[in-house]
């Protein structure tokens, strides 16, 4: 079994508050030991890491691999408009497109210091073994760890949003009324087959279940998703209370219960479960997550990009909820930069009305959320540089302008680093990025193929795009009206 000894580097402490010069011994995919400077280890291959800061790999708590081919697709979109435009943004995909999109997602995450992702991919009309295998192959080629949890629902966006269909003028109303999601039995049957035959675990790629948004599933469908996850021991993640219109819709659909409260009544909330976004979770919701041992992926970039709001992260942490950080997908946040996600998380915590500085996320705490917190959401043994942990390591170039001079590691990881100082990345003890070059994929070839695919997809989806752009103003009008009638305290305000 090969050994690698990283020598001469500074190493970030588990609390992210300090660094020290240590030698890092890697063996069997794990950190075998942290040794004093100058230590020698028989049969270990040395790696000169002078002028490097070694940090644990960042872990992306929430992304969407299908967004790789869709980055830059929209401008003044909120969440409802993003969902209304989804038929053309992610439509027309061939099997090769699914591979390309996931590969783009994986490469960008890797080059910006991320070693694992929680990916909620989309396949229309339902998940397929071939599609999920292609996505897994892309992550394996790049070398990232991943949870692949397909987004699932048995209701369309228009069916899921209370009152939306009736609010539309003709001919939109007739068209969307005739739309339907794939039958629940077909979706669940496909998921069961994929779970039983999943063959990518040995390459650090797990299968998961993602009832995409609670409103997009009937109660029977949501319960069946939980049963499927329980049968196969799969993690679950769902977009819960991401926007105010969804929380308002939950009150209407569930008779005053919150979205999370209703999911809990159906048995979905537990240690296997994490919320994506959670912007409009109530205090009661946070207490429930803590009691059930569930978590949250905080995705500040997408929350701002889509005007969803600022998640109550400090309250969640105070309640005892496991919190990680994510980027969201590249069609809703437009990059896969966990350094930026950390920076925005720290910034956003300062924008709460009446927030004191004790409520703000400090930089070391933010780093821990993006490493230890997100690792917990994915069920990984990583997030810190300690003996016995996964050898998922990122080497930052301390000669880069972002680190000249080195004054405070945590502050500079959050305030000044943007991914450009990432020099080398190791995952499970194997180099996946060396001298800023991805080892598993030809990036130039990937870019050429991605541009060709995007050009073809623009033609294939042109008609769908025109229809989506025509219906979008009506969707925005209805959903924004719903949002104005809801507050975090769960009171429906009477119109004046």
Short mmCIF file of N, CA and C in Angstrom, two decimals, residues 159-294:
data_model
loop_
_atom_site.label_atom_id
_atom_site.label_comp_id
_atom_site.label_asym_id
_atom_site.label_seq_id
_atom_site.Cartn_x
_atom_site.Cartn_y
_atom_site.Cartn_z
N UNK A 159 -49.14 22.34 -11.18
CA UNK A 159 -50.06 21.63 -10.28
C UNK A 159 -49.69 21.85 -8.82
N UNK A 160 -48.38 21.97 -8.55
CA UNK A 160 -47.90 22.04 -7.18
C UNK A 160 -48.16 23.39 -6.53
N UNK A 161 -48.30 24.43 -7.32
CA UNK A 161 -48.43 25.78 -6.79
C UNK A 161 -49.92 26.13 -6.67
N UNK A 162 -50.45 26.22 -5.46
CA UNK A 162 -51.89 26.45 -5.29
C UNK A 162 -52.40 27.66 -6.05
N UNK A 163 -53.45 27.45 -6.83
CA UNK A 163 -54.11 28.54 -7.54
C UNK A 163 -53.45 29.00 -8.81
N UNK A 164 -52.27 28.46 -9.13
CA UNK A 164 -51.52 28.99 -10.28
C UNK A 164 -52.23 28.71 -11.60
N UNK A 165 -52.70 27.50 -11.79
CA UNK A 165 -53.33 27.17 -13.07
C UNK A 165 -54.54 28.05 -13.31
N UNK A 166 -55.37 28.21 -12.29
CA UNK A 166 -56.59 29.02 -12.45
C UNK A 166 -56.28 30.49 -12.69
N UNK A 167 -55.09 30.92 -12.27
CA UNK A 167 -54.74 32.34 -12.43
C UNK A 167 -54.27 32.66 -13.85
N UNK A 168 -53.96 31.65 -14.63
CA UNK A 168 -53.39 31.89 -15.95
C UNK A 168 -54.46 32.20 -16.98
N UNK A 169 -54.19 33.11 -17.89
CA UNK A 169 -55.14 33.35 -18.99
C UNK A 169 -55.02 32.25 -20.04
N UNK A 170 -56.04 32.14 -20.84
CA UNK A 170 -55.95 31.22 -21.98
C UNK A 170 -55.02 31.82 -23.02
N UNK A 171 -54.31 31.00 -23.79
CA UNK A 171 -54.36 29.54 -23.85
C UNK A 171 -53.42 28.85 -22.88
N UNK A 172 -52.71 29.62 -22.02
CA UNK A 172 -51.76 29.00 -21.09
C UNK A 172 -52.46 28.04 -20.14
N UNK A 173 -53.66 28.43 -19.68
CA UNK A 173 -54.35 27.61 -18.69
C UNK A 173 -54.64 26.22 -19.23
N UNK A 174 -55.14 26.15 -20.44
CA UNK A 174 -55.46 24.84 -21.02
C UNK A 174 -54.21 24.00 -21.22
N UNK A 175 -53.12 24.64 -21.65
CA UNK A 175 -51.89 23.90 -21.91
C UNK A 175 -51.31 23.30 -20.64
N UNK A 176 -51.22 24.11 -19.57
CA UNK A 176 -50.59 23.59 -18.35
C UNK A 176 -51.52 22.61 -17.63
N UNK A 177 -52.85 22.79 -17.80
CA UNK A 177 -53.78 21.86 -17.18
C UNK A 177 -53.63 20.46 -17.78
N UNK A 178 -53.19 20.41 -19.02
CA UNK A 178 -53.01 19.12 -19.69
C UNK A 178 -51.66 18.48 -19.40
N UNK A 179 -50.76 19.23 -18.77
CA UNK A 179 -49.43 18.69 -18.45
C UNK A 179 -49.51 17.73 -17.28
N UNK A 180 -48.63 16.76 -17.24
CA UNK A 180 -48.57 15.85 -16.10
C UNK A 180 -47.15 15.35 -15.92
N UNK A 181 -46.82 15.05 -14.69
CA UNK A 181 -45.53 14.42 -14.39
C UNK A 181 -45.62 12.94 -14.72
N UNK A 182 -44.49 12.28 -14.75
CA UNK A 182 -44.50 10.83 -14.95
C UNK A 182 -45.28 10.18 -13.82
N UNK A 183 -46.00 9.09 -14.10
CA UNK A 183 -46.74 8.41 -13.03
C UNK A 183 -45.82 8.03 -11.88
N UNK A 184 -46.33 8.18 -10.67
CA UNK A 184 -45.52 7.90 -9.48
C UNK A 184 -44.96 6.49 -9.50
N UNK A 185 -45.76 5.53 -9.93
CA UNK A 185 -45.30 4.14 -9.94
C UNK A 185 -44.10 3.97 -10.87
N UNK A 186 -44.10 4.67 -11.99
CA UNK A 186 -42.98 4.58 -12.93
C UNK A 186 -41.71 5.17 -12.32
N UNK A 187 -41.85 6.35 -11.71
CA UNK A 187 -40.69 7.00 -11.10
C UNK A 187 -40.13 6.16 -9.97
N UNK A 188 -40.99 5.70 -9.09
CA UNK A 188 -40.53 4.93 -7.94
C UNK A 188 -39.97 3.58 -8.36
N UNK A 189 -40.57 2.98 -9.39
CA UNK A 189 -40.05 1.72 -9.90
C UNK A 189 -38.66 1.88 -10.48
N UNK A 190 -38.46 2.97 -11.24
CA UNK A 190 -37.14 3.23 -11.81
C UNK A 190 -36.12 3.47 -10.71
N UNK A 191 -36.50 4.22 -9.68
CA UNK A 191 -35.58 4.50 -8.58
C UNK A 191 -35.21 3.22 -7.84
N UNK A 192 -36.18 2.35 -7.63
CA UNK A 192 -35.90 1.08 -6.95
C UNK A 192 -34.92 0.23 -7.74
N UNK A 193 -35.11 0.17 -9.04
CA UNK A 193 -34.19 -0.61 -9.89
C UNK A 193 -32.78 -0.04 -9.85
N UNK A 194 -32.68 1.29 -9.92
CA UNK A 194 -31.36 1.93 -9.89
C UNK A 194 -30.67 1.66 -8.55
N UNK A 195 -31.43 1.80 -7.47
CA UNK A 195 -30.86 1.58 -6.14
C UNK A 195 -30.35 0.15 -5.97
N UNK A 196 -31.12 -0.82 -6.45
CA UNK A 196 -30.72 -2.22 -6.31
C UNK A 196 -29.48 -2.55 -7.12
N UNK A 197 -29.27 -1.85 -8.21
CA UNK A 197 -28.16 -2.18 -9.11
C UNK A 197 -27.04 -1.15 -9.10
N UNK A 198 -27.05 -0.27 -8.09
CA UNK A 198 -26.04 0.79 -8.03
C UNK A 198 -24.65 0.17 -7.88
N UNK A 199 -23.75 0.55 -8.75
CA UNK A 199 -22.42 -0.08 -8.79
C UNK A 199 -21.28 0.90 -8.59
N UNK A 200 -21.59 2.11 -8.14
CA UNK A 200 -20.57 3.15 -8.08
C UNK A 200 -20.08 3.45 -6.67
N UNK A 201 -20.55 2.68 -5.71
CA UNK A 201 -20.13 2.93 -4.33
C UNK A 201 -18.64 2.77 -4.12
N UNK A 202 -18.02 1.84 -4.82
CA UNK A 202 -16.58 1.62 -4.67
C UNK A 202 -15.77 2.80 -5.19
N UNK A 203 -16.41 3.67 -5.97
CA UNK A 203 -15.74 4.87 -6.48
C UNK A 203 -16.19 6.11 -5.72
N UNK A 204 -16.70 5.88 -4.51
CA UNK A 204 -17.08 6.97 -3.60
C UNK A 204 -18.25 7.80 -4.13
N UNK A 205 -19.15 7.15 -4.87
CA UNK A 205 -20.34 7.84 -5.38
C UNK A 205 -21.56 7.08 -4.87
N UNK A 206 -22.29 7.72 -3.97
CA UNK A 206 -23.47 7.10 -3.36
C UNK A 206 -24.73 7.52 -4.11
N UNK A 207 -25.75 6.70 -3.97
CA UNK A 207 -27.06 7.02 -4.52
C UNK A 207 -27.92 7.62 -3.41
N UNK A 208 -28.81 8.53 -3.77
CA UNK A 208 -29.69 9.16 -2.80
C UNK A 208 -31.06 9.43 -3.38
N UNK A 209 -31.93 9.99 -2.57
CA UNK A 209 -33.32 10.27 -2.95
C UNK A 209 -33.61 11.73 -2.63
N UNK A 210 -34.21 12.44 -3.60
CA UNK A 210 -34.50 13.86 -3.40
C UNK A 210 -35.91 14.19 -3.86
N UNK A 211 -36.92 14.00 -3.00
CA UNK A 211 -38.23 14.55 -3.33
C UNK A 211 -38.06 16.06 -3.48
N UNK A 212 -38.11 16.55 -4.69
CA UNK A 212 -37.48 17.82 -5.02
C UNK A 212 -37.96 18.99 -4.18
N UNK A 213 -39.26 19.16 -4.08
CA UNK A 213 -39.90 20.20 -3.27
C UNK A 213 -41.15 19.53 -2.69
N UNK A 214 -41.42 19.65 -1.40
CA UNK A 214 -42.56 18.91 -0.86
C UNK A 214 -43.87 19.17 -1.60
N UNK A 215 -44.10 20.39 -2.04
CA UNK A 215 -45.33 20.69 -2.77
C UNK A 215 -45.44 19.93 -4.08
N UNK A 216 -44.31 19.48 -4.62
CA UNK A 216 -44.30 18.78 -5.90
C UNK A 216 -44.56 17.29 -5.77
N UNK A 217 -44.90 16.85 -4.56
CA UNK A 217 -45.22 15.45 -4.36
C UNK A 217 -46.52 15.29 -3.58
N UNK A 218 -47.36 14.34 -3.99
CA UNK A 218 -48.52 14.00 -3.18
C UNK A 218 -48.02 13.33 -1.90
N UNK A 219 -48.88 13.26 -0.91
CA UNK A 219 -48.47 12.63 0.34
C UNK A 219 -48.05 11.18 0.12
N UNK A 220 -48.79 10.45 -0.67
CA UNK A 220 -48.42 9.05 -0.92
C UNK A 220 -47.06 8.96 -1.60
N UNK A 221 -46.78 9.89 -2.50
CA UNK A 221 -45.50 9.86 -3.19
C UNK A 221 -44.36 10.16 -2.22
N UNK A 222 -44.54 11.16 -1.36
CA UNK A 222 -43.50 11.50 -0.40
C UNK A 222 -43.23 10.33 0.55
N UNK A 223 -44.28 9.68 1.02
CA UNK A 223 -44.09 8.53 1.90
C UNK A 223 -43.38 7.39 1.17
N UNK A 224 -43.68 7.23 -0.10
CA UNK A 224 -43.01 6.18 -0.88
C UNK A 224 -41.53 6.50 -1.07
N UNK A 225 -41.19 7.78 -1.21
CA UNK A 225 -39.78 8.17 -1.29
C UNK A 225 -39.04 7.79 -0.01
N UNK A 226 -39.66 8.06 1.12
CA UNK A 226 -39.04 7.69 2.39
C UNK A 226 -38.89 6.18 2.50
N UNK A 227 -39.90 5.43 2.09
CA UNK A 227 -39.82 3.97 2.16
C UNK A 227 -38.68 3.45 1.28
N UNK A 228 -38.52 4.05 0.11
CA UNK A 228 -37.44 3.66 -0.78
C UNK A 228 -36.08 3.94 -0.13
N UNK A 229 -35.94 5.11 0.45
CA UNK A 229 -34.68 5.46 1.11
C UNK A 229 -34.40 4.52 2.27
N UNK A 230 -35.42 4.19 3.03
CA UNK A 230 -35.25 3.30 4.17
C UNK A 230 -34.84 1.90 3.71
N UNK A 231 -35.47 1.42 2.66
CA UNK A 231 -35.18 0.07 2.17
C UNK A 231 -33.72 -0.07 1.74
N UNK A 232 -33.18 0.98 1.14
CA UNK A 232 -31.83 0.88 0.58
C UNK A 232 -30.78 1.67 1.36
N UNK A 233 -31.18 2.26 2.48
CA UNK A 233 -30.23 3.01 3.30
C UNK A 233 -29.69 4.23 2.62
N UNK A 234 -30.56 5.00 1.96
CA UNK A 234 -30.14 6.12 1.15
C UNK A 234 -30.36 7.46 1.87
N UNK A 235 -29.46 8.41 1.67
CA UNK A 235 -29.69 9.75 2.22
C UNK A 235 -30.76 10.48 1.42
N UNK A 236 -31.36 11.48 2.05
CA UNK A 236 -32.43 12.26 1.41
C UNK A 236 -32.15 13.74 1.58
N UNK A 237 -32.48 14.49 0.53
CA UNK A 237 -32.43 15.95 0.62
C UNK A 237 -33.60 16.52 -0.17
N UNK A 238 -34.12 17.65 0.28
CA UNK A 238 -35.27 18.27 -0.38
C UNK A 238 -35.17 19.78 -0.24
N UNK A 239 -35.65 20.49 -1.27
CA UNK A 239 -35.73 21.96 -1.21
C UNK A 239 -36.94 22.34 -0.35
N UNK A 240 -36.68 22.80 0.85
CA UNK A 240 -37.76 23.09 1.79
C UNK A 240 -37.70 24.56 2.20
N UNK A 241 -38.85 25.24 2.06
CA UNK A 241 -38.97 26.64 2.48
C UNK A 241 -37.88 27.50 1.84
N UNK A 242 -37.60 27.24 0.57
CA UNK A 242 -36.59 28.03 -0.13
C UNK A 242 -37.10 29.44 -0.40
N UNK A 243 -38.38 29.55 -0.73
CA UNK A 243 -38.93 30.87 -1.05
C UNK A 243 -40.23 31.08 -0.28
N UNK A 244 -40.62 32.35 -0.18
CA UNK A 244 -41.84 32.67 0.57
C UNK A 244 -43.09 32.12 -0.12
N UNK A 245 -43.11 32.12 -1.47
CA UNK A 245 -44.32 31.62 -2.12
C UNK A 245 -44.53 30.14 -1.81
N UNK A 246 -43.44 29.37 -1.68
CA UNK A 246 -43.58 27.96 -1.33
C UNK A 246 -44.11 27.79 0.09
N UNK A 247 -43.61 28.59 1.02
CA UNK A 247 -44.10 28.50 2.39
C UNK A 247 -45.58 28.88 2.46
N UNK A 248 -45.97 29.89 1.69
CA UNK A 248 -47.39 30.25 1.63
C UNK A 248 -48.20 29.10 1.04
N UNK A 249 -47.66 28.46 0.00
CA UNK A 249 -48.36 27.33 -0.60
C UNK A 249 -48.51 26.17 0.36
N UNK A 250 -47.50 25.98 1.22
CA UNK A 250 -47.60 24.93 2.22
C UNK A 250 -48.72 25.19 3.21
N UNK A 251 -48.85 26.44 3.64
CA UNK A 251 -49.94 26.78 4.55
C UNK A 251 -51.29 26.47 3.93
N UNK A 252 -51.42 26.80 2.64
CA UNK A 252 -52.69 26.56 1.95
C UNK A 252 -52.94 25.06 1.79
N UNK A 253 -51.94 24.35 1.31
CA UNK A 253 -52.11 22.92 1.02
C UNK A 253 -52.28 22.10 2.29
N UNK A 254 -51.51 22.44 3.33
CA UNK A 254 -51.44 21.58 4.51
C UNK A 254 -52.21 22.12 5.71
N UNK A 255 -53.12 23.02 5.46
CA UNK A 255 -54.01 23.47 6.52
C UNK A 255 -53.32 24.17 7.65
N UNK A 256 -52.31 24.98 7.35
CA UNK A 256 -51.63 25.76 8.38
C UNK A 256 -50.32 25.17 8.83
N UNK A 257 -50.03 23.91 8.49
CA UNK A 257 -48.74 23.30 8.86
C UNK A 257 -47.64 23.87 7.97
N UNK A 258 -46.43 23.88 8.48
CA UNK A 258 -45.31 24.27 7.64
C UNK A 258 -44.94 23.12 6.71
N UNK A 259 -44.18 23.45 5.69
CA UNK A 259 -43.71 22.41 4.77
C UNK A 259 -42.93 21.33 5.51
N UNK A 260 -42.01 21.75 6.38
CA UNK A 260 -41.23 20.77 7.11
C UNK A 260 -42.08 19.99 8.10
N UNK A 261 -42.99 20.69 8.77
CA UNK A 261 -43.86 20.00 9.71
C UNK A 261 -44.68 18.92 9.04
N UNK A 262 -45.16 19.20 7.83
CA UNK A 262 -45.94 18.20 7.12
C UNK A 262 -45.06 17.02 6.69
N UNK A 263 -43.85 17.31 6.23
CA UNK A 263 -42.94 16.23 5.86
C UNK A 263 -42.63 15.35 7.06
N UNK A 264 -42.50 15.97 8.22
CA UNK A 264 -42.23 15.20 9.43
C UNK A 264 -43.39 14.28 9.77
N UNK A 265 -44.62 14.78 9.61
CA UNK A 265 -45.78 13.93 9.88
C UNK A 265 -45.81 12.71 8.97
N UNK A 266 -45.22 12.85 7.78
CA UNK A 266 -45.17 11.74 6.83
C UNK A 266 -43.97 10.83 7.06
N UNK A 267 -43.11 11.18 8.03
CA UNK A 267 -41.99 10.33 8.38
C UNK A 267 -40.71 10.58 7.61
N UNK A 268 -40.58 11.73 6.93
CA UNK A 268 -39.41 11.96 6.09
C UNK A 268 -38.22 12.57 6.83
N UNK A 269 -38.46 13.17 7.98
CA UNK A 269 -37.41 13.96 8.64
C UNK A 269 -36.70 13.12 9.69
N UNK A 270 -35.38 12.98 9.52
CA UNK A 270 -34.58 12.20 10.45
C UNK A 270 -33.11 12.41 10.15
N UNK A 271 -32.21 11.63 10.78
CA UNK A 271 -30.78 11.80 10.56
C UNK A 271 -30.35 11.60 9.11
N UNK A 272 -31.15 10.93 8.34
CA UNK A 272 -30.86 10.69 6.92
C UNK A 272 -31.23 11.88 6.04
N UNK A 273 -31.84 12.91 6.62
CA UNK A 273 -32.50 13.96 5.85
C UNK A 273 -31.82 15.30 6.02
N UNK A 274 -31.73 16.05 4.93
CA UNK A 274 -31.26 17.44 5.03
C UNK A 274 -32.13 18.34 4.16
N UNK A 275 -32.29 19.55 4.64
CA UNK A 275 -33.02 20.61 3.94
C UNK A 275 -32.04 21.38 3.08
N UNK A 276 -32.40 21.64 1.84
CA UNK A 276 -31.65 22.57 1.02
C UNK A 276 -32.32 23.94 1.13
N UNK A 277 -31.56 24.94 1.43
CA UNK A 277 -31.96 26.35 1.53
C UNK A 277 -32.57 26.67 2.89
N UNK A 278 -33.82 26.30 3.14
CA UNK A 278 -34.41 26.55 4.44
C UNK A 278 -34.53 28.01 4.81
N UNK A 279 -34.67 28.87 3.82
CA UNK A 279 -34.67 30.32 4.07
C UNK A 279 -35.82 30.72 4.99
N UNK A 280 -36.98 30.11 4.80
CA UNK A 280 -38.17 30.54 5.52
C UNK A 280 -38.63 29.51 6.56
N UNK A 281 -37.68 28.73 7.08
CA UNK A 281 -38.00 27.84 8.19
C UNK A 281 -38.34 28.67 9.43
N UNK A 282 -39.31 28.19 10.19
CA UNK A 282 -39.71 28.87 11.43
C UNK A 282 -38.86 28.38 12.60
N UNK A 283 -38.98 29.04 13.72
CA UNK A 283 -38.27 28.58 14.92
C UNK A 283 -38.69 27.16 15.27
N UNK A 284 -39.98 26.86 15.08
CA UNK A 284 -40.47 25.51 15.37
C UNK A 284 -39.85 24.49 14.41
N UNK A 285 -39.68 24.89 13.16
CA UNK A 285 -39.04 24.02 12.18
C UNK A 285 -37.61 23.70 12.60
N UNK A 286 -36.88 24.72 13.05
CA UNK A 286 -35.49 24.52 13.43
C UNK A 286 -35.39 23.59 14.64
N UNK A 287 -36.28 23.77 15.60
CA UNK A 287 -36.29 22.87 16.76
C UNK A 287 -36.59 21.44 16.32
N UNK A 288 -37.47 21.29 15.34
CA UNK A 288 -37.81 19.96 14.84
C UNK A 288 -36.62 19.31 14.15
N UNK A 289 -35.91 20.07 13.31
CA UNK A 289 -34.73 19.52 12.65
C UNK A 289 -33.70 19.05 13.67
N UNK A 290 -33.48 19.86 14.70
CA UNK A 290 -32.51 19.49 15.73
C UNK A 290 -32.95 18.23 16.46
N UNK A 291 -34.22 18.17 16.81
CA UNK A 291 -34.74 17.01 17.54
C UNK A 291 -34.61 15.73 16.72
N UNK A 292 -34.79 15.84 15.40
CA UNK A 292 -34.75 14.66 14.53
C UNK A 292 -33.33 14.33 14.06
N UNK A 293 -32.36 15.19 14.35
CA UNK A 293 -30.99 14.94 13.90
C UNK A 293 -30.78 15.21 12.43
N UNK A 294 -31.61 16.06 11.83
CA UNK A 294 -31.50 16.39 10.42
C UNK A 294 -30.63 17.63 10.24
#
